[in-house]
Short mmCIF file of C-alpha atoms and ligand atoms in Angstrom, two decimals:
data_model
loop_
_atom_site.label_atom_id
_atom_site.label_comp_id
_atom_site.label_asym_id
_atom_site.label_seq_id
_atom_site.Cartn_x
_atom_site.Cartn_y
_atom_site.Cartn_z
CA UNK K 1 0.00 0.00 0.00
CA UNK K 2 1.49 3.80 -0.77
CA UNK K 3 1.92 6.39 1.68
CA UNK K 4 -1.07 7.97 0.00
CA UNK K 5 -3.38 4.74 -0.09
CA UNK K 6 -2.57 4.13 3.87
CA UNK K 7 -3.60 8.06 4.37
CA UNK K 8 -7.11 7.48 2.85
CA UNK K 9 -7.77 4.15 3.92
CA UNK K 10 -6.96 6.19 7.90
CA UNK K 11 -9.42 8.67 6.70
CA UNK K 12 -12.31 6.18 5.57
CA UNK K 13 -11.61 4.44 8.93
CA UNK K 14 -12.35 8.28 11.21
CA UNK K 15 -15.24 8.43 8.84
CA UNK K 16 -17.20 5.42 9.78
CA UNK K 17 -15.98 5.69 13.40
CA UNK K 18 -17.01 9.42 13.32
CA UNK K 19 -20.48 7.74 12.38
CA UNK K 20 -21.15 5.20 14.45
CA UNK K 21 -19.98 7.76 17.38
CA UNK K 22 -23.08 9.81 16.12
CA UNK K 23 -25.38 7.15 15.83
CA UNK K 24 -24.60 6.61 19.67
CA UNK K 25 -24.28 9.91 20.57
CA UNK K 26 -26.91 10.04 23.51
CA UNK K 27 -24.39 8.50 26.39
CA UNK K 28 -21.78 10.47 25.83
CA UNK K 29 -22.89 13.91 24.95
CA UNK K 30 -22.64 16.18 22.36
CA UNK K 31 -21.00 15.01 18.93
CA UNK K 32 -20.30 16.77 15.54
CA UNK K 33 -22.92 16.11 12.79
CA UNK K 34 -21.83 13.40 10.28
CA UNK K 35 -20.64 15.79 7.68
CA UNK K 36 -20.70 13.13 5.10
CA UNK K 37 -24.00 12.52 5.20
CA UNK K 38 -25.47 16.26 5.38
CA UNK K 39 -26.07 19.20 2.98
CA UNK K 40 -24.08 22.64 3.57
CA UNK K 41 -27.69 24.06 3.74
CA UNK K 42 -28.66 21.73 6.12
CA UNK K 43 -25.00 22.02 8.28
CA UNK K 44 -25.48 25.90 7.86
CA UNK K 45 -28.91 25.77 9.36
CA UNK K 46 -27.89 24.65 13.02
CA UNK K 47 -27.01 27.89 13.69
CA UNK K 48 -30.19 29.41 11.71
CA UNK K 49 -27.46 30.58 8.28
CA UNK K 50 -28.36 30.49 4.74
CA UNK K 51 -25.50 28.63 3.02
CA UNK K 52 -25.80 29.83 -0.85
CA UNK K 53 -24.48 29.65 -4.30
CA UNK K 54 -24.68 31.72 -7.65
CA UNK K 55 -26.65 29.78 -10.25
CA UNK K 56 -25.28 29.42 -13.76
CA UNK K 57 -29.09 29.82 -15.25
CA UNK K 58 -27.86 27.77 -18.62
CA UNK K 59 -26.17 24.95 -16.58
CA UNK K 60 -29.20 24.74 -14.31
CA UNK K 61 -31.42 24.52 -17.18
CA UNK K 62 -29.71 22.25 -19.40
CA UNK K 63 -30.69 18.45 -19.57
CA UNK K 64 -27.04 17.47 -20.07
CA UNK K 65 -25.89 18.10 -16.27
CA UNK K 66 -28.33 16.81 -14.11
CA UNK K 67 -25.81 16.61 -11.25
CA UNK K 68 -25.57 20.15 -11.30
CA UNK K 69 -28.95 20.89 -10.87
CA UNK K 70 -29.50 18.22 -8.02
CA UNK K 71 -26.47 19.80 -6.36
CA UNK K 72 -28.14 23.31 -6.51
CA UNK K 73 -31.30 22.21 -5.27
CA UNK K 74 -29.93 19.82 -2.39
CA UNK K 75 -27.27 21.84 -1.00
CA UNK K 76 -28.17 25.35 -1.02
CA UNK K 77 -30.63 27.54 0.80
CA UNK K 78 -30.13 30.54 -0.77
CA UNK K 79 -29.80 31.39 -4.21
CA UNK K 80 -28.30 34.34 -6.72
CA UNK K 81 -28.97 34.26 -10.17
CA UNK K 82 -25.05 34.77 -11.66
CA UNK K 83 -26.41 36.52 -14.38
CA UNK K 84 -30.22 36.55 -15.15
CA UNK K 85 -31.33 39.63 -12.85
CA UNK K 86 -28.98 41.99 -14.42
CA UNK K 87 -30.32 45.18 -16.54
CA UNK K 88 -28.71 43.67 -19.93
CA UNK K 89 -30.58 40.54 -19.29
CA UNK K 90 -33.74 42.06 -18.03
CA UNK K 91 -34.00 44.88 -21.03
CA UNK K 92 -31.76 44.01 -23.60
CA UNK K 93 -34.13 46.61 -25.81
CA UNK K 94 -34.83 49.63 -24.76
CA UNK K 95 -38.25 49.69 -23.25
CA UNK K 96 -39.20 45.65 -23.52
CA UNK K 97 -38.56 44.08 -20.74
CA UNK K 98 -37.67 39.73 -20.92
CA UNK K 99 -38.80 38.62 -17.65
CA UNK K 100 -38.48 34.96 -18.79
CA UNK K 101 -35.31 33.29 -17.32
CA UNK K 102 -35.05 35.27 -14.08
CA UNK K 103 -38.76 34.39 -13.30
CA UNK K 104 -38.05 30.79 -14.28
CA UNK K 105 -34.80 31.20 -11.40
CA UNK K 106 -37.56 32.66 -8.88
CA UNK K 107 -40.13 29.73 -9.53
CA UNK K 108 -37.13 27.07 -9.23
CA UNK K 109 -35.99 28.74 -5.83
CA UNK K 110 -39.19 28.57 -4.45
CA UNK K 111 -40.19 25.15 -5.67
CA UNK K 112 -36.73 23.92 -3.22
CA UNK K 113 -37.10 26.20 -0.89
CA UNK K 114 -34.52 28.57 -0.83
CA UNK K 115 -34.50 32.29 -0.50
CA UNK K 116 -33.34 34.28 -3.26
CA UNK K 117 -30.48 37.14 -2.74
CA UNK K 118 -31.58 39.69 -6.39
CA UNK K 119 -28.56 40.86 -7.91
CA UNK K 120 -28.06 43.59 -9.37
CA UNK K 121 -29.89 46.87 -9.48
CA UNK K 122 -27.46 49.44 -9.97
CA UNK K 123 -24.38 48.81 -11.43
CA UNK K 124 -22.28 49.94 -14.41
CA UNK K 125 -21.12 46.75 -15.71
CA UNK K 126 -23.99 44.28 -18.03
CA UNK K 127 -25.80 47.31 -18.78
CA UNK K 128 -27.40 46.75 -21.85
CA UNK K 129 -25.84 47.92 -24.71
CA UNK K 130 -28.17 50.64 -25.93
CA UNK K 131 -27.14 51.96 -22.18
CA UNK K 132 -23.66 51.65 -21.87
CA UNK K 133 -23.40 53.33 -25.93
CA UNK K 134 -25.07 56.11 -24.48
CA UNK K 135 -23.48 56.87 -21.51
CA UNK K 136 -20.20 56.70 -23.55
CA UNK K 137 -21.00 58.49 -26.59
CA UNK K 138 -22.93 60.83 -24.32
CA UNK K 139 -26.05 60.63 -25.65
CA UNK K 140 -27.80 59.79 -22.43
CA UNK K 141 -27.19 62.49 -20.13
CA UNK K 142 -27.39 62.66 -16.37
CA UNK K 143 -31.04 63.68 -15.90
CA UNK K 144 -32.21 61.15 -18.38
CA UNK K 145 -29.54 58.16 -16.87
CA UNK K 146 -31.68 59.09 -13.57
CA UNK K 147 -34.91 59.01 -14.95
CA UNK K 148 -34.04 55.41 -16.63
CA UNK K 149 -32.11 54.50 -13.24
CA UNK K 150 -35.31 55.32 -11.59
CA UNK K 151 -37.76 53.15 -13.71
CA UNK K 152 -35.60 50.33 -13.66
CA UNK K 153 -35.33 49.79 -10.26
CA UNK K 154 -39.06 50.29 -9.47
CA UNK K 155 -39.74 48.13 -12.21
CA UNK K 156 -37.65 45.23 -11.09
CA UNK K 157 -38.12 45.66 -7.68
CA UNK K 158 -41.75 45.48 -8.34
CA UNK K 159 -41.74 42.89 -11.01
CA UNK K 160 -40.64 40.42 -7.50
CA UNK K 161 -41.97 42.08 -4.72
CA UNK K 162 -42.75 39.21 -2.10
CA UNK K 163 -40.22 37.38 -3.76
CA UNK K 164 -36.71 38.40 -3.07
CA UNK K 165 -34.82 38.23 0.18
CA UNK K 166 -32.15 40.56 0.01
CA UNK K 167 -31.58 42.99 -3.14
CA UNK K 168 -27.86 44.12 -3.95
CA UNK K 169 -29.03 47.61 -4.98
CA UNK K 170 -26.01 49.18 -5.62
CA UNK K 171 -23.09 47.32 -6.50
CA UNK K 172 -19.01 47.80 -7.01
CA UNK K 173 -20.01 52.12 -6.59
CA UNK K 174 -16.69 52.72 -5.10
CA UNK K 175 -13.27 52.62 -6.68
CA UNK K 176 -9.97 50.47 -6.04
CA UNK K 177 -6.77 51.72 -4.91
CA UNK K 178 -4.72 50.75 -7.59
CA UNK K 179 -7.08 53.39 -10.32
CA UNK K 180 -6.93 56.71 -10.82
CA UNK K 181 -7.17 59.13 -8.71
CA UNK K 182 -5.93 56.39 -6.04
CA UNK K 183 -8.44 58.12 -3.12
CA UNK K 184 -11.57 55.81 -2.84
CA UNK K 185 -13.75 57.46 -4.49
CA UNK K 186 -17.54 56.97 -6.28
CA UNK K 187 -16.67 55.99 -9.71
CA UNK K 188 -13.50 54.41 -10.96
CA UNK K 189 -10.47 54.98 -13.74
CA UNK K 190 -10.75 58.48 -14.73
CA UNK K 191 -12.64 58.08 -17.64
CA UNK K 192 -13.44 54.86 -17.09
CA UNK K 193 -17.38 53.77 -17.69
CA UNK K 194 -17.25 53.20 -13.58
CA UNK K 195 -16.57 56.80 -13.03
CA UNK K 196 -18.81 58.01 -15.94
CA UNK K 197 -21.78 56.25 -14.30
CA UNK K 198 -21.13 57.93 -10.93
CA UNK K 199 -20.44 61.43 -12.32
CA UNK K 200 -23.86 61.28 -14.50
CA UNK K 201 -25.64 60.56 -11.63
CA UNK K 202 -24.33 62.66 -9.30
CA UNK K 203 -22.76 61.94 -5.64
CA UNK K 204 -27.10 61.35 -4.23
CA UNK K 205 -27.69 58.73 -6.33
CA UNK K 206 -26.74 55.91 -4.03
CA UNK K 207 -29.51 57.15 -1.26
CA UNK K 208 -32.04 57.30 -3.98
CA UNK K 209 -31.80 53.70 -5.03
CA UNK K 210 -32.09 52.62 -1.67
CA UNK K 211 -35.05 55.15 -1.48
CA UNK K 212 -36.53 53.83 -4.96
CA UNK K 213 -36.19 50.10 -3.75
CA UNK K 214 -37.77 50.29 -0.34
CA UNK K 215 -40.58 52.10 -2.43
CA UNK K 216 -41.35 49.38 -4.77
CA UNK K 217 -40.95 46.60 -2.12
CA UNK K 218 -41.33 47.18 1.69
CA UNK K 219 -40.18 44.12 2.87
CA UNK K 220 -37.18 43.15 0.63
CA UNK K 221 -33.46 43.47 2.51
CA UNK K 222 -31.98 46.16 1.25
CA UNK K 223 -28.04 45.48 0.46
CA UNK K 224 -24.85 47.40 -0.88
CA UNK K 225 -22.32 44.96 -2.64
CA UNK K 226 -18.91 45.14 -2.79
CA UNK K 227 -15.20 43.19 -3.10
CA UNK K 228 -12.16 43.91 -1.18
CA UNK K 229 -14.14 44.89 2.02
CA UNK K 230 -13.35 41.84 3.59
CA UNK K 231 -11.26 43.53 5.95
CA UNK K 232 -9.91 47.40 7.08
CA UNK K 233 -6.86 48.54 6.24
CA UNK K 234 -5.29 51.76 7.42
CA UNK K 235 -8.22 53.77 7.52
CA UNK K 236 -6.55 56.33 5.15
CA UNK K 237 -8.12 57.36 1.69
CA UNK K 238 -7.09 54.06 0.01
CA UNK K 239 -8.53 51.50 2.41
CA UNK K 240 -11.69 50.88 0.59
CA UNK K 241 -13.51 49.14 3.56
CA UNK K 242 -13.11 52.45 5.57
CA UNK K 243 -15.15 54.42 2.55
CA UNK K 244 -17.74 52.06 2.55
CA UNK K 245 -17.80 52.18 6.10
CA UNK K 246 -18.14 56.01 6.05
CA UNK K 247 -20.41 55.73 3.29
CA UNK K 248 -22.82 53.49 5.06
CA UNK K 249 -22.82 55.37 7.98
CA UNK K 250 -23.95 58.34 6.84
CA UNK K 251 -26.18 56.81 4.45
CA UNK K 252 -28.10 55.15 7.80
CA UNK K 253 -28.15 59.15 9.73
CA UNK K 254 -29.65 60.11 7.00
CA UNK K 255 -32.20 57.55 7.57
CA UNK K 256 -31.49 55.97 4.21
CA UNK K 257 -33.92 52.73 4.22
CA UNK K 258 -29.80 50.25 4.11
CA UNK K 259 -30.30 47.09 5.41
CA UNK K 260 -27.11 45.24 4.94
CA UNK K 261 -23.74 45.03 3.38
CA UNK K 262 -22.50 42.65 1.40
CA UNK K 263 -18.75 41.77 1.23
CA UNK K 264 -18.39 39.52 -1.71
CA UNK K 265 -15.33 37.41 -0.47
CA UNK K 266 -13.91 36.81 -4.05
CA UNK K 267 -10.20 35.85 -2.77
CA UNK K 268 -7.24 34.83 -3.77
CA UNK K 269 -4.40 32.59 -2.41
CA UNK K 270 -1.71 34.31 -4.05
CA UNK K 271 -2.27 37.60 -1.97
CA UNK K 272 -2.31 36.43 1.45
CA UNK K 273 -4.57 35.66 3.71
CA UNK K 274 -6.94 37.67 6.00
CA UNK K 275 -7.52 35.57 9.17
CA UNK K 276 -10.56 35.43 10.99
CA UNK K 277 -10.26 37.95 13.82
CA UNK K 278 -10.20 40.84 11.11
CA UNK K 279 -12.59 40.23 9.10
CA UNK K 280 -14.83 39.40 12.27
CA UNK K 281 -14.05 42.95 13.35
CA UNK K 282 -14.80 44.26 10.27
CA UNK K 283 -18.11 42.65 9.76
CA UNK K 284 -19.29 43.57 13.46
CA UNK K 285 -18.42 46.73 12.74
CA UNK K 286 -20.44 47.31 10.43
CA UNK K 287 -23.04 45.51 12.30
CA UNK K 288 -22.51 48.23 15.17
CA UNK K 289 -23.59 50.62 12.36
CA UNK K 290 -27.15 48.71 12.60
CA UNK K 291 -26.79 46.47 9.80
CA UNK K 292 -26.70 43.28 8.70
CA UNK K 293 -24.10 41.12 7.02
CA UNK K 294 -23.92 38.96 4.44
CA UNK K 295 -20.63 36.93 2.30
CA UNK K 296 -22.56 37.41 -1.29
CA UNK K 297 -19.61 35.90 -3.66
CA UNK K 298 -17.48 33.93 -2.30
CA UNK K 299 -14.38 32.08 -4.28
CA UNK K 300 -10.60 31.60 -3.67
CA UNK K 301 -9.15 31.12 -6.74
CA UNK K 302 -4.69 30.35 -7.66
CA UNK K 303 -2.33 30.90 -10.08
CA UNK K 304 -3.07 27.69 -12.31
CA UNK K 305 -0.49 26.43 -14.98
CA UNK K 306 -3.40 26.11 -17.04
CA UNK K 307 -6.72 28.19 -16.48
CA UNK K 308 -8.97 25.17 -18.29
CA UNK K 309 -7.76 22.68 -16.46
CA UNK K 310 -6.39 23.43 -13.05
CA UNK K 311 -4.84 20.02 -12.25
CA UNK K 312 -2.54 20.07 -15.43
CA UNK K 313 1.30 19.97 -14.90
CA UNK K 314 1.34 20.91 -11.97
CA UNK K 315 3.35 19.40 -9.50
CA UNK K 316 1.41 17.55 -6.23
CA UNK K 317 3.30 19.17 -3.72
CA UNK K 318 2.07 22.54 -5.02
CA UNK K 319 -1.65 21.65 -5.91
CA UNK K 320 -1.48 20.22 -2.24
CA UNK K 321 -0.74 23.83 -0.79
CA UNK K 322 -2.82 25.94 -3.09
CA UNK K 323 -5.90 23.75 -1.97
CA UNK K 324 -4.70 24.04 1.44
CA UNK K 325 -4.39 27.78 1.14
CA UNK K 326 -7.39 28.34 -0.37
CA UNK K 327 -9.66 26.03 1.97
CA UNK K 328 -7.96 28.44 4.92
CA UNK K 329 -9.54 31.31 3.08
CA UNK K 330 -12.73 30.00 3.07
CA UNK K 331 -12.26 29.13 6.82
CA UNK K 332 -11.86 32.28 7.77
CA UNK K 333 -14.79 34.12 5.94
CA UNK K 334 -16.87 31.60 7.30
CA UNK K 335 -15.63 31.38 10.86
CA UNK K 336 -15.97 35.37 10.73
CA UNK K 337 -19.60 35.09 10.08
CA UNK K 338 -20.68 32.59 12.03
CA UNK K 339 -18.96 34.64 14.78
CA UNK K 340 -21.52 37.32 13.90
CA UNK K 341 -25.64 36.68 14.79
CA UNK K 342 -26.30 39.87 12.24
CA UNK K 343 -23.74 37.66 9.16
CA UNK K 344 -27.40 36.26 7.94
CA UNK K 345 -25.93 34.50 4.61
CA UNK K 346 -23.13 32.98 2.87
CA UNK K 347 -23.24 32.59 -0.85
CA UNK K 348 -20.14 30.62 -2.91
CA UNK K 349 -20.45 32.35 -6.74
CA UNK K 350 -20.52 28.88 -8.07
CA UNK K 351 -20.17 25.90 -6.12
CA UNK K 352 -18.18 23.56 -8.61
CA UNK K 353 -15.26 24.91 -11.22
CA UNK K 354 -16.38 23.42 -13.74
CA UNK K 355 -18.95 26.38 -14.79
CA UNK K 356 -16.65 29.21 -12.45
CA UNK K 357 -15.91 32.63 -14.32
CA UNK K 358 -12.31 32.52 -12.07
CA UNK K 359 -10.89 31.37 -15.70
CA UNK K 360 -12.60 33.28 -18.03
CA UNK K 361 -11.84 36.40 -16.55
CA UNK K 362 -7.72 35.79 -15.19
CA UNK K 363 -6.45 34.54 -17.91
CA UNK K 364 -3.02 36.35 -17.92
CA UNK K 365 -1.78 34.31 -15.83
CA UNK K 366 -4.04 32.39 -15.37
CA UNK K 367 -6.32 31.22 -12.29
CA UNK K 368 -8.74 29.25 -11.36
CA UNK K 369 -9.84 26.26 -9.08
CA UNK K 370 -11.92 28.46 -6.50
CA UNK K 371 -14.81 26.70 -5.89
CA UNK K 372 -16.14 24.02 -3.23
CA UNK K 373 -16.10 21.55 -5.37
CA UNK K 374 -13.68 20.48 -8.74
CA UNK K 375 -15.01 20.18 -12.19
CA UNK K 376 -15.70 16.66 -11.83
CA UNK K 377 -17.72 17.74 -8.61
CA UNK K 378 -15.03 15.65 -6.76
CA UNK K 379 -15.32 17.73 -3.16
CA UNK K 380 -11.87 19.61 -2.67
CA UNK K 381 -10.24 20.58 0.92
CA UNK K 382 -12.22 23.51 0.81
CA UNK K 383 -15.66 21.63 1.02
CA UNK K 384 -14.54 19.46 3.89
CA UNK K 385 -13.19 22.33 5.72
CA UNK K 386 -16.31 24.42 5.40
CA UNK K 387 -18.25 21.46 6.88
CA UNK K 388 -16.46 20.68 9.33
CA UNK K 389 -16.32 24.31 10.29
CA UNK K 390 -20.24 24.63 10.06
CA UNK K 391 -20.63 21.12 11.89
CA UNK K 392 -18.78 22.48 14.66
CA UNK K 393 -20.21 26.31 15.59
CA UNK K 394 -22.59 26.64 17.86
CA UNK K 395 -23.29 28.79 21.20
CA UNK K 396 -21.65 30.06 22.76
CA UNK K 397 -19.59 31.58 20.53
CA UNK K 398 -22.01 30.78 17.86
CA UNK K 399 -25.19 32.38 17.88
CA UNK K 400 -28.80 31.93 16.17
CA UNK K 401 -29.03 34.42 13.39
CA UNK K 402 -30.78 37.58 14.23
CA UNK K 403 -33.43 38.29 12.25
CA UNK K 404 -33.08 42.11 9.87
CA UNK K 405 -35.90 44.58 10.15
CA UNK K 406 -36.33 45.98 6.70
CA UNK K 407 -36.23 49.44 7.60
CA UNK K 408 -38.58 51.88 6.38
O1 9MR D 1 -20.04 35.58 -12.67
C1 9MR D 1 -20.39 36.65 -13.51
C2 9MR D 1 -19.89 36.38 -14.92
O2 9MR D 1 -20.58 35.29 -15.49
C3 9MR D 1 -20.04 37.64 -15.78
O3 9MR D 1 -19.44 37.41 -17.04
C4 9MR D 1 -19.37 38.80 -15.07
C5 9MR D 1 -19.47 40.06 -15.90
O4 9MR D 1 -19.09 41.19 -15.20
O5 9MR D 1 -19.99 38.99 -13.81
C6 9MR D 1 -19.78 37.93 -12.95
O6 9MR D 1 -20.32 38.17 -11.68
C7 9MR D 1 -19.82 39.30 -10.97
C8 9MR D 1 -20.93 39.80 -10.08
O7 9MR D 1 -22.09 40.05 -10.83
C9 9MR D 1 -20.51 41.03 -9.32
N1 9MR D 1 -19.27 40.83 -8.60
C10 9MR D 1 -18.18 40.24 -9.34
C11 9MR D 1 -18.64 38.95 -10.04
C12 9MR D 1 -17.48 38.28 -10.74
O8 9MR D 1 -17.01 39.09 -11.77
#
C-alpha cells in the first residue's frame, strides 16, 4: 500500500468511526454532525445561516448536467442568479422588458425552498448595450440616466416584490486603490465607464436607489455589494472598507432605508490571507452601524499552470498547498460570520469549477480552481473544511441568526 493509499484508507476508517460515534451519541454527549451525510444548507442551518451559491441559469437549465442541478437544489438555501437579474438581461431593448429566465430562477428557488439574494440593481457593468453606448458616446445624459435609473429599479423591484430576500441595490459604486485618482472614491479609472456612471448621476444617487427600492418593495433586505471589504486597512483614503464604512454610515443618519452590506469574499491565495479575527471585526463593525451582514460571492481562486484545467502539470506538492491555502480562506470568511448573529448569509459564486468565471476572466496568468467543489464535482479541501467548520459552531460563541428589520 502507498503512503497515499494508507492516508485514505486512515481517513475512511475516522469516517465510519465518526459515524457510528453519532449514531450513539446520547451516552456520551454532544458530537459533531456526520458531515458526510449532510447538505451545507442543512449544516449551515444549526445555527439558523443560509448557506448559498450563484446559479449558472444555462447549466441549471440544461438536460445534459443533471448533477448540477441536483447539487443546486440539495445543497443550497439561498440562491443568486449569476447573471439573469442583471439590466442587460432584463432589457436588452430599450423599453421591452424579458422577464423569462429570471422568473423561471424565482419559480425554481421557491419550488426547493430557498430564499433568493436579487442581484443587481445598480451597477455599471452588463448594462445593456443601448445603455452603456449612451453613456459613452454621451447621448444619455445625467437627468435622463436618472430618470431610466429610476424606472428600472421600481420596475424590477416590483416585477418580484414578495419574492426576493435581500436585493444588492447598488453594487461595485466605489473605486480600487490601484485606479486613478488612487483616493476611494464613487466611480472608478478616470474616464473609465465606472466613473462616468457615478459622475452622470451625481454623488445622491446611491440614497435614492435605496429610497426607490424600499418604495417598490417594503419588505425586501436592502443590500450594498462590494469586493475587497473583507477587511480594514489603514483607515486612510485608500482603504476601501473604511469608505464604505463612512459611506454606510452616513447613508443610515440620513435615515437611508440600508439594510445590509455585502462583502463579496472573491479571494485569492496568491495575496495572502486575512484571518478570521479581522474580518470578524470588520463585519461587526459594520453591524454596530445597525446592519446586517452577508458573504454574497465567495471564491478563492490560484495561479493555475493552465486556467482550463487546473490540475494540469502541476506538480502535487504545489496543488497540495494551493488547496490548502485556499480552503484556509474560506475558513476564515466563514468562521468570521458565524462569529456574527447579524452575518445572515453565505453565498459561494458557483459551487463547482467546472462552470466558475475565475478562468474566463484571469487569464493572464491564469487562475482558477476556486470553488467548493472540482469540475468533476469531486469535493476539494475547501468543502470538507467548510463542513467541518459549520458542523462544529454553535453557542456560545455561535449564535442563532438575528433576524433584519427591513427598515422603512
Ligand atoms: O459571474 C459573472 C460572470 O458570469 C459575468 O461574465 C461577469 C461580468 O461582469 O460577472 C460575474 O459576476 C460578478 C458579479 O455580478 C458582481 N461581482 C463580481 C462577479 C465576478 O465578476
Amino acid at each position: 500500500m502507498t503512503l497515499r493509499r494508507m492516508a485514505t484508507a486512515g481517513v475512511l476508517a475516522a469516517v465510519v468511526a465518526a459515524t457510528l460515534g453519532a449514531v450513539s451519541a446520547s451516552a456520551g454527549g454532544p458530537r459533531p454532525p456526520a458531515t458526510q451525510d449532510q447538505s451545507l444548507r442543512g449544516l449551515a442551518a444549526r445555527n439558523g445561516l443560509y448557506f448559498g451559491t450563484a446559479v449558472d441559469a444555462a447549466a441549471y437549465a440544461g438536460a445534459s448536467d443533471p448533477q448540477y442541478t441536483s447539487m443546486v437544489d440539495s445543497q443550497f438555501s439561498t440562491v443568486t442568479p449569476e447573471n439573469v437579474m442583471k439590466w442587460e438581461s432584463l432589457e436588452p431593448t430599450r423599453g421591452t422588458y424579458d422577464w423569462t429566465a429570471a422568473d423561471t430562477f424565482v419559480e425554481n428557488a421557491a419550488r426547493n425552498h430557498q430564499l433568493v439574494r436579487g442581484h443587481v440593481l445598480t451597477w455599471y457593468s452588463q448594462l445593456p448595450g443601448w445603455l452603456t453606448t449612451g453613456i459613452q458616446d454621451g447621448s444619455i445624459d445625467g437627468p435622463q440616466l436618472r430618470a431610466l435609473l429610476h424606472k428600472h429599479i421600481t420596475d424590477v423591484v416590483a416585477h418580484f416584490r414578495g419574492k426576493i430576500w435581500q436585493w444588492d441595490v447598488v453594487n461595485e459604486a466605489v473605486s480600487d486603490p490601484w485606479e486613478t485618482p488612487p483616493a476611494i472614491h464613487l466611480g472608478g479609472n478616470t474616464g473609465s465607464l465606472k466613473q462616468k456612471f457615478a459622475d452622470l448621476l451625481g454623488p445622491g444617487y446611491v440614497a435614492d436607489a435605496f429610497r426607490w427600492a424600499r418604495a417598490a418593495d417594503p419588505k425586501a433586505l436592502l443590500f450594498y455589494n462590494d469586493y475587497n471589504i473583507e477587511a480594514f486597512g489603514d483607515g486612510g483614503p485608500g482603504d476601501k472598507t473604511q469608505f464604505v464604512y463612512d459611506l454606510v454610515k452616513r447613508l443610515r443618519a440620513q435615515g437611508v432605508p440600508i439594510d445590509g452590506v455585502g462583502s463579496q469574499g472573491h479571494l485569492s491565495t496568491q495575496y495572502g490571507n486575512y484571518d478570521v479575527l479581522a474580518v470578524a471585526d470588520a463585519l461587526r463593525r459594520f453591524t454596530d452601524l445597525g446592519v446586517a451582514v452577508a458573504l454574497t460571492e465567495v471564491d478563492a481562486r490560484s495561479l493555475t499552470k493552465d486556467a482550463a484545467d487546473p490540475a494540469k502539470d502541476a506538480a502535487g506538492a504545489d496543488l497540495n498547498a494551493r488547496d490548502q491555502a485556499s480552503a484556509y480562506n474560506y475558513h476564515v470568511l466563514l468562521q468570521a460570520c458565524l462569529l456574527n448573529a447579524h452575518c445572515l448569509s453565505f453565498t459561494v459564486w458557483g459551487f463547482t469549477d467546472k462552470y466558475s468565471w475565475i478562468p474566463n476572466w484571469f487569464k493572464n496568468p491564469p487562475e482558477g480552481s476556486g470553488c467548493l467543489w472540482d469540475a468533476a464535482y469531486h469535493p476539494k479541501k475547501s468543502l470538507r473544511t467548510v463542513q467541518g467548520d459549520l458542523a462544529a459552531a454553535g453557542p456560545p460563541l455561535v449564535q442563532p441568526r438575528v433576524p433584519q428589520k427591513p427598515r422603512r
